[in-house]
């Protein structure tokens, strides 16, 4: 199943994230792929709001994972941009998060493709400058 959303403001992108999180269930893994500045953090902020987390989301670029326990479900936000080797994921307890009862969202998941679970929900955000500077295409695919 593939769904496509087109947005023209950060608020609309947050809204797509919020709705997806509202429907999320324990153990689901979401991957988030897109270039720098495309809106991954904006999307994640909306996603957290959809889990009733009212904290600001910061990208865990140096810590790899940030946990939020105040929402409807535990939320594990990963940013794997800086990992050198997938073995570093073992060291932070990756399997416990991914096969646990919370919801994982993994930015730059394409860098750890070989250790992704069998099923996950892949979110891709892309620009298209022909459609305007603030246009984003968000593709959601169940893998
Ligand atoms: P990333 O985390 O992918 O590097 P950010 O979410 O930090 O990107 O930044 C996205 C930037 O693009 C923000 O400054 C945001 O205001 C801007 N922006 C403009 N239009 C949109 C849109 N339609 N959706 C999301 N962000 C947008
Ligand atoms: Mg970011």
Coordinates of N, CA, C and O and ligand atoms in Angstrom, one line a residue:
X1 N 0.8 -1.2 0.0 CA 0.0 0.0 0.0 C 0.9 1.3 0.0 O 1.8 1.4 0.8
X2 N 0.6 2.1 -0.9 CA 1.4 3.4 -1.0 C 0.4 4.6 -0.9 O -0.6 4.6 -1.6
X3 N 0.7 5.5 0.0 CA -0.1 6.7 0.1 C 0.9 7.9 -0.2 O 2.0 7.9 0.2
X4 N 0.4 8.9 -0.9 CA 1.2 10.1 -1.2 C 0.4 11.3 -0.7 O -0.8 11.5 -1.0
X5 N 1.1 12.2 0.0 CA 0.6 13.5 0.4 C 1.5 14.6 -0.1 O 2.7 14.4 -0.2
X6 N 0.9 15.7 -0.5 CA 1.6 16.8 -1.0 C 1.3 18.0 0.0 O 0.2 18.3 0.3
X7 N 2.4 18.7 0.5 CA 2.2 19.8 1.4 C 2.9 21.0 0.9 O 3.8 20.9 0.0
X8 N 2.5 22.1 1.3 CA 3.1 23.4 0.9 C 3.5 24.3 2.1 O 3.9 25.4 1.9
X9 N 3.3 23.8 3.3 CA 3.8 24.5 4.5 C 4.3 23.5 5.5 O 3.9 22.3 5.5
X10 N 5.1 24.0 6.5 CA 5.6 23.0 7.6 C 4.4 22.5 8.4 O 4.4 21.3 8.8
X11 N 3.4 23.3 8.6 CA 2.2 22.9 9.4 C 1.5 21.7 8.7 O 1.1 20.8 9.4
X12 N 1.4 21.8 7.4 CA 0.8 20.6 6.7 C 1.6 19.4 6.8 O 1.0 18.3 6.9
X13 N 2.9 19.5 6.8 CA 3.8 18.3 7.0 C 3.6 17.8 8.4 O 3.5 16.5 8.6
X14 N 3.6 18.6 9.4 CA 3.3 18.2 10.8 C 2.0 17.4 10.9 O 1.9 16.4 11.6
X15 N 1.0 17.9 10.2 CA -0.3 17.3 10.2 C -0.3 15.9 9.7 O -0.9 15.0 10.2
X16 N 0.5 15.7 8.6 CA 0.6 14.3 8.1 C 1.2 13.4 9.1 O 0.8 12.3 9.4
X17 N 2.3 13.9 9.8 CA 2.9 13.1 10.9 C 2.0 12.9 12.0 O 2.0 11.7 12.6
X18 N 1.2 13.9 12.4 CA 0.3 13.7 13.5 C -0.7 12.7 13.3 O -0.9 11.8 14.1
X19 N -1.3 12.7 12.1 CA -2.3 11.7 11.8 C -1.8 10.3 11.8 O -2.4 9.3 12.3
X20 N -0.6 10.1 11.2 CA 0.0 8.8 11.2 C 0.3 8.2 12.6 O 0.0 7.1 12.9
X21 N 0.8 9.1 13.5 CA 1.1 8.7 14.8 C -0.2 8.4 15.6 O -0.2 7.4 16.4
X22 N -1.3 9.1 15.3 CA -2.6 8.8 16.0 C -3.0 7.4 15.7 O -3.7 6.8 16.6
X23 N -2.7 6.8 14.6 CA -3.1 5.5 14.2 C -2.1 4.4 14.5 O -2.3 3.3 14.3
X24 N -1.0 4.8 15.1 CA 0.1 3.9 15.3 C -0.2 2.9 16.5 O -0.9 3.3 17.4
X25 N 0.4 1.8 16.4 CA 0.2 0.7 17.4 C 1.5 0.2 18.0 O 2.6 0.4 17.3
X26 N 1.5 -0.4 19.2 CA 2.8 -0.8 19.8 C 3.6 -1.7 18.9 O 3.1 -2.6 18.2
X27 N 4.9 -1.4 18.9 CA 5.8 -2.3 18.1 C 6.0 -1.8 16.7 O 6.9 -2.4 16.0
X28 N 5.3 -0.8 16.3 CA 5.5 -0.3 14.9 C 6.8 0.4 14.7 O 7.3 1.1 15.6
X29 N 7.4 0.2 13.5 CA 8.7 0.9 13.2 C 8.4 1.7 11.9 O 7.9 1.2 10.9
X30 N 8.8 3.0 12.0 CA 8.7 3.9 10.9 C 10.1 4.4 10.5 O 10.9 4.6 11.4
X31 N 10.3 4.4 9.2 CA 11.6 4.9 8.7 C 11.4 6.2 8.0 O 10.3 6.4 7.4
X32 N 12.3 7.1 8.1 CA 12.1 8.5 7.6 C 13.3 8.8 6.8 O 14.4 8.9 7.3
X33 N 13.1 9.1 5.5 CA 14.2 9.2 4.5 C 14.0 10.5 3.8 O 12.9 10.8 3.3
X34 N 15.1 11.3 3.6 CA 15.0 12.5 2.9 C 16.2 13.4 3.1 O 16.8 13.3 4.2
X35 N 16.5 14.2 2.2 CA 17.7 15.1 2.3 C 17.7 16.1 3.4 O 16.6 16.3 4.0
X36 N 18.8 16.6 3.8 CA 18.9 17.6 4.8 C 18.0 18.8 4.5 O 18.0 19.3 3.3
X37 N 17.3 19.2 5.4 CA 16.4 20.4 5.3 C 15.1 20.2 4.6 O 14.3 21.1 4.3
X38 N 14.8 18.9 4.3 CA 13.6 18.6 3.6 C 12.3 18.6 4.5 O 11.2 18.8 4.0
X39 N 12.5 18.4 5.8 CA 11.4 18.5 6.8 C 11.3 17.2 7.7 O 10.2 17.0 8.2
X40 N 12.3 16.5 7.8 CA 12.2 15.3 8.7 C 11.9 15.7 10.1 O 11.1 15.0 10.8
X41 N 12.6 16.7 10.6 CA 12.3 17.1 12.0 C 10.9 17.7 12.2 O 10.2 17.4 13.2
X42 N 10.5 18.5 11.2 CA 9.1 19.0 11.2 C 8.1 17.9 11.2 O 7.2 17.9 12.1
X43 N 8.3 16.9 10.4 CA 7.4 15.7 10.4 C 7.4 15.0 11.7 O 6.4 14.6 12.3
X44 N 8.6 14.8 12.3 CA 8.8 14.1 13.6 C 8.1 14.8 14.7 O 7.5 14.2 15.6
X45 N 8.2 16.2 14.6 CA 7.5 17.0 15.7 C 6.0 16.7 15.6 O 5.3 16.5 16.7
X46 N 5.4 16.7 14.4 CA 4.0 16.4 14.3 C 3.7 15.0 14.7 O 2.7 14.8 15.4
X47 N 4.6 14.1 14.4 CA 4.4 12.7 14.8 C 4.3 12.6 16.4 O 3.4 11.9 16.9
X48 N 5.2 13.2 17.0 CA 5.3 13.2 18.5 C 4.0 13.8 19.1 O 3.4 13.3 20.0
X49 N 3.5 14.9 18.4 CA 2.3 15.5 18.9 C 1.1 14.5 18.8 O 0.2 14.5 19.6
X50 N 1.1 13.7 17.7 CA 0.1 12.7 17.5 C 0.1 11.6 18.5 O -0.9 10.9 18.7
X51 N 1.2 11.5 19.2 CA 1.3 10.5 20.3 C 1.0 11.2 21.7 O 1.3 10.6 22.7
X52 N 0.6 12.4 21.6 CA 0.3 13.2 22.8 C 1.6 13.5 23.6 O 1.5 13.7 24.8
X53 N 2.7 13.7 22.9 CA 3.9 14.1 23.6 C 4.0 15.6 23.3 O 3.9 16.1 22.2
X54 N 4.0 16.4 24.4 CA 4.0 17.8 24.2 C 5.4 18.5 24.4 O 5.5 19.7 24.5
X55 N 6.4 17.7 24.3 CA 7.8 18.2 24.4 C 8.3 18.6 23.0 O 7.8 18.0 22.0
X56 N 9.3 19.5 22.9 CA 9.9 19.8 21.6 C 10.9 18.6 21.3 O 11.5 18.1 22.1
X57 N 10.9 18.2 20.0 CA 11.7 17.2 19.5 C 13.1 17.8 19.1 O 13.1 18.7 18.3
X58 N 14.1 17.2 19.6 CA 15.5 17.6 19.0 C 16.1 16.4 18.3 O 15.9 15.3 18.8
X59 N 16.7 16.6 17.2 CA 17.3 15.5 16.5 C 18.5 14.9 17.4 O 19.4 15.6 17.8
X60 N 18.4 13.6 17.6 CA 19.4 12.9 18.5 C 20.6 12.5 17.6 O 21.0 11.4 17.6
X61 N 21.2 13.5 16.9 CA 22.3 13.2 16.0 C 23.5 12.6 16.7 O 24.1 11.7 16.2
X62 N 23.8 13.1 17.9 CA 25.0 12.6 18.6 C 24.7 11.4 19.5 O 25.6 10.6 19.8
X63 N 23.5 11.3 20.0 CA 23.1 10.2 20.9 C 22.5 9.0 20.2 O 22.2 8.0 20.8
X64 N 22.1 9.2 18.9 CA 21.5 8.2 18.0 C 20.0 8.0 18.4 O 19.2 8.0 17.5
X65 N 19.7 7.9 19.7 CA 18.3 7.6 20.0 C 17.9 8.6 21.2 O 18.7 8.8 22.1
X66 N 16.6 9.0 21.1 CA 16.1 9.8 22.2 C 14.7 9.2 22.5 O 13.9 8.9 21.7
X67 N 14.5 8.9 23.8 CA 13.2 8.3 24.3 C 12.3 9.4 24.8 O 12.7 10.3 25.5
X68 N 11.0 9.2 24.5 CA 10.0 10.1 25.1 C 8.9 9.1 25.8 O 8.3 8.3 25.1
X69 N 8.7 9.3 27.0 CA 7.8 8.4 27.8 C 6.5 9.0 28.3 O 5.8 8.5 29.1
X70 N 6.3 10.2 27.8 CA 5.1 10.9 28.3 C 3.9 10.9 27.4 O 2.8 11.4 27.7
X71 N 4.0 10.1 26.3 CA 2.9 10.1 25.4 C 2.0 8.8 25.5 O 2.1 8.1 26.5
X72 N 1.1 8.7 24.5 CA 0.2 7.5 24.5 C 1.0 6.2 24.5 O 0.5 5.2 25.1
X73 N 2.1 6.2 23.8 CA 3.0 5.0 23.7 C 4.4 5.5 23.9 O 4.7 6.7 23.6
X74 N 5.3 4.6 24.4 CA 6.7 5.1 24.4 C 7.2 5.4 22.9 O 6.8 4.7 22.0
X75 N 7.9 6.5 22.8 CA 8.4 6.9 21.5 C 9.9 6.9 21.5 O 10.5 7.5 22.3
X76 N 10.5 6.2 20.5 CA 11.9 6.1 20.3 C 12.3 6.8 19.0 O 12.0 6.2 17.9
X77 N 12.9 7.9 19.1 CA 13.3 8.7 17.9 C 14.8 8.5 17.7 O 15.6 8.9 18.4
X78 N 15.1 7.9 16.5 CA 16.5 7.6 16.1 C 16.9 8.6 15.0 O 16.1 8.9 14.1
X79 N 18.2 8.9 15.1 CA 18.8 9.6 14.0 C 20.2 8.9 13.8 O 21.1 9.1 14.6
X80 N 20.3 8.1 12.7 CA 21.4 7.3 12.6 C 22.4 7.9 11.6 O 23.3 7.2 11.1
X81 N 22.3 9.2 11.3 CA 23.1 9.8 10.3 C 24.6 9.6 10.5 O 25.4 9.5 9.6
X82 N 25.0 9.7 11.8 CA 26.4 9.6 12.2 C 27.0 8.3 12.5 O 28.1 8.2 12.9
X83 N 26.2 7.2 12.4 CA 26.8 5.9 12.7 C 27.8 5.5 11.7 O 27.6 5.7 10.5
X84 N 28.9 4.9 12.1 CA 29.9 4.5 11.2 C 29.7 3.1 10.7 O 30.0 2.7 9.6
X85 N 29.1 2.3 11.6 CA 29.0 0.8 11.4 C 27.7 0.4 12.1 O 27.4 0.8 13.2
X86 N 26.9 -0.5 11.4 CA 25.7 -1.0 12.0 C 25.9 -1.6 13.4 O 24.9 -1.7 14.2
X87 N 27.1 -2.1 13.7 CA 27.3 -2.7 15.0 C 27.1 -1.7 16.2 O 26.8 -2.1 17.3
X88 N 27.3 -0.4 15.8 CA 27.1 0.6 16.9 C 25.6 0.5 17.3 O 25.3 1.0 18.5
X89 N 24.7 0.1 16.5 CA 23.3 0.0 16.9 C 23.1 -1.1 18.0 O 22.2 -0.9 18.9
X90 N 23.9 -2.1 18.0 CA 23.8 -3.2 19.0 C 24.1 -2.5 20.4 O 23.5 -2.8 21.4
X91 N 25.2 -1.7 20.4 CA 25.6 -1.1 21.6 C 24.6 -0.2 22.3 O 24.6 -0.1 23.5
X92 N 23.7 0.4 21.5 CA 22.7 1.3 22.1 C 21.4 0.5 22.4 O 20.4 1.1 22.9
X93 N 21.4 -0.8 22.2 CA 20.2 -1.6 22.5 C 19.2 -1.6 21.4 O 18.0 -1.7 21.7
X94 N 19.6 -1.4 20.2 CA 18.6 -1.3 19.1 C 17.5 -2.3 19.1 O 16.4 -2.0 18.9
X95 N 17.9 -3.6 19.3 CA 16.9 -4.7 19.1 C 15.8 -4.5 20.2 O 14.7 -4.8 20.0
X96 N 16.2 -4.1 21.4 CA 15.2 -3.9 22.5 C 14.2 -2.9 22.1 O 13.0 -3.0 22.4
X97 N 14.6 -1.8 21.4 CA 13.7 -0.8 21.0 C 12.8 -1.3 19.9 O 11.6 -1.1 19.9
X98 N 13.4 -1.9 18.9 CA 12.7 -2.2 17.6 C 11.7 -3.4 17.9 O 10.7 -3.4 17.3
X99 N 12.1 -4.3 18.7 CA 11.2 -5.4 19.0 C 10.4 -5.2 20.3 O 9.9 -6.1 20.9
X100 N 10.4 -4.0 20.8 CA 9.7 -3.6 22.0 C 8.2 -3.2 21.8 O 7.7 -3.3 20.7
X101 N 7.6 -2.6 22.8 CA 6.2 -2.2 22.7 C 6.0 -0.7 22.4 O 4.8 -0.3 22.4
X102 N 7.0 0.0 22.1 CA 6.9 1.4 21.8 C 6.8 1.6 20.3 O 6.6 0.6 19.5
X103 N 6.9 2.8 19.9 CA 6.9 3.1 18.5 C 8.3 3.7 18.1 O 8.7 4.6 18.8
X104 N 8.9 3.2 17.1 CA 10.2 3.7 16.7 C 10.1 4.5 15.4 O 9.3 4.1 14.5
X105 N 10.8 5.6 15.4 CA 10.9 6.4 14.1 C 12.4 6.6 13.9 O 13.1 7.1 14.7
X106 N 12.9 6.1 12.7 CA 14.3 6.1 12.4 C 14.6 7.0 11.3 O 14.3 6.7 10.1
X107 N 15.3 8.1 11.6 CA 15.7 9.0 10.5 C 17.0 8.5 9.8 O 17.8 7.9 10.5
X108 N 17.1 8.6 8.5 CA 18.3 8.1 7.7 C 18.3 6.5 7.8 O 19.4 6.0 7.8
X109 N 17.2 5.9 7.9 CA 17.2 4.4 8.1 C 17.8 3.7 6.9 O 18.2 2.5 7.1
X110 N 18.0 4.4 5.8 CA 18.6 3.7 4.6 C 20.1 3.3 5.0 O 20.6 2.4 4.4
X111 N 20.7 4.0 6.0 CA 22.0 3.7 6.4 C 22.1 2.4 7.2 O 23.2 1.9 7.4
X112 N 21.0 1.9 7.7 CA 21.0 0.7 8.5 C 20.1 -0.3 7.9 O 19.5 -1.2 8.6
X113 N 20.0 -0.3 6.6 CA 19.0 -1.1 5.8 C 19.1 -2.6 6.3 O 18.1 -3.2 6.4
X114 N 20.3 -3.1 6.4 CA 20.4 -4.5 6.7 C 19.9 -5.0 8.0 O 19.7 -6.2 8.2
X115 N 19.7 -4.1 9.0 CA 19.2 -4.5 10.3 C 17.8 -4.0 10.5 O 17.3 -4.1 11.7
X116 N 17.1 -3.5 9.5 CA 15.7 -3.1 9.7 C 14.9 -4.4 9.9 O 15.2 -5.4 9.3
X117 N 13.7 -4.3 10.6 CA 12.9 -5.5 10.8 C 12.2 -5.8 9.4 O 12.3 -5.1 8.5
X118 N 11.6 -7.0 9.4 CA 11.0 -7.5 8.2 C 9.9 -6.5 7.7 O 9.7 -6.3 6.5
X119 N 9.1 -6.0 8.6 CA 8.0 -5.1 8.3 C 8.2 -3.7 8.9 O 8.5 -3.6 10.1
X120 N 8.0 -2.7 8.1 CA 8.1 -1.3 8.7 C 7.4 -0.4 7.7 O 6.9 -0.8 6.6
X121 N 7.2 0.8 8.2 CA 6.5 1.8 7.4 C 7.5 2.9 6.9 O 8.1 3.5 7.8
X122 N 7.7 2.9 5.6 CA 8.7 3.8 5.1 C 8.1 5.1 4.7 O 7.2 5.2 3.8
X123 N 8.7 6.2 5.2 CA 8.2 7.6 4.9 C 9.3 8.3 4.1 O 10.5 8.3 4.6
X124 N 9.1 8.7 2.9 CA 10.1 9.5 2.1 C 9.5 10.9 1.9 O 8.4 11.1 1.5
X125 N 10.4 11.9 2.2 CA 10.0 13.3 1.9 C 10.9 13.8 0.8 O 12.1 13.7 0.9
X126 N 10.3 14.4 -0.2 CA 11.1 15.0 -1.3 C 10.6 16.4 -1.6 O 9.4 16.7 -1.5
X127 N 11.6 17.2 -2.1 CA 11.2 18.5 -2.6 C 11.0 18.4 -4.2 O 11.4 17.4 -4.8
X128 N 10.4 19.3 -4.7 CA 10.3 19.5 -6.2 C 10.2 21.0 -6.5 O 9.2 21.6 -6.3
X129 N 11.4 21.5 -6.8 CA 11.5 23.0 -6.9 C 10.6 23.6 -8.0 O 10.2 24.7 -7.9
X130 N 10.2 22.8 -8.9 CA 9.3 23.2 -10.0 C 7.9 23.5 -9.4 O 7.1 24.3 -10.0
X131 N 7.6 22.9 -8.2 CA 6.3 23.1 -7.6 C 6.4 24.1 -6.5 O 5.4 24.3 -5.7
X132 N 7.5 24.8 -6.3 CA 7.7 25.8 -5.3 C 8.6 25.4 -4.2 O 8.8 24.2 -4.0
X133 N 9.2 26.4 -3.6 CA 10.3 26.2 -2.6 C 9.7 25.4 -1.4 O 10.5 24.6 -0.8
X134 N 8.5 25.6 -1.0 CA 7.9 25.0 0.2 C 7.1 23.7 -0.1 O 6.6 23.1 0.8
X135 N 7.1 23.3 -1.4 CA 6.4 22.0 -1.7 C 7.2 20.8 -1.2 O 8.4 20.7 -1.3
X136 N 6.4 19.9 -0.6 CA 7.0 18.6 -0.2 C 6.1 17.5 -0.7 O 4.9 17.5 -0.5
X137 N 6.7 16.4 -1.2 CA 5.9 15.2 -1.5 C 6.3 14.1 -0.4 O 7.5 13.8 -0.2
X138 N 5.3 13.6 0.3 CA 5.5 12.7 1.4 C 4.9 11.3 0.9 O 3.7 11.2 0.7
X139 N 5.7 10.3 0.8 CA 5.3 9.0 0.3 C 5.4 8.0 1.5 O 6.4 7.9 2.2
X140 N 4.3 7.4 1.8 CA 4.2 6.4 2.9 C 3.9 5.0 2.3 O 2.9 4.8 1.7
X141 N 4.8 4.1 2.6 CA 4.7 2.8 2.0 C 4.9 1.7 3.1 O 5.9 1.8 3.9
X142 N 4.0 0.7 3.1 CA 4.2 -0.4 4.1 C 5.0 -1.4 3.4 O 4.7 -2.0 2.4
X143 N 6.2 -1.7 4.1 CA 7.1 -2.7 3.6 C 6.9 -4.0 4.3 O 6.8 -4.0 5.5
Ligands
LIG1 P1 15.5 17.9 8.2 O1 15.2 17.5 9.6 O2 15.0 17.0 7.1 O3 16.9 18.3 8.0 P2 13.9 20.2 9.1 O4 12.6 19.6 9.4 O5 14.9 20.6 10.2 O6 14.7 19.3 8.0 O7 13.7 21.6 8.3 C1 12.8 21.7 7.2 C2 12.7 23.2 6.8 O8 11.9 23.4 5.7 C3 12.2 24.1 8.0 O9 12.8 25.3 8.0 C4 10.7 24.3 7.5 O10 10.2 25.5 8.0 C5 10.9 24.3 6.0 N1 9.7 24.0 5.2 C6 9.2 24.7 4.2 N2 8.1 24.1 3.6 C7 8.0 23.0 4.3 C8 7.0 21.9 4.2 N3 6.0 21.9 3.2 N4 7.2 20.8 5.0 C9 8.2 20.8 5.9 N5 9.1 21.8 6.1 C10 9.0 22.9 5.3
LIG2 MG1 16.4 17.0 11.2

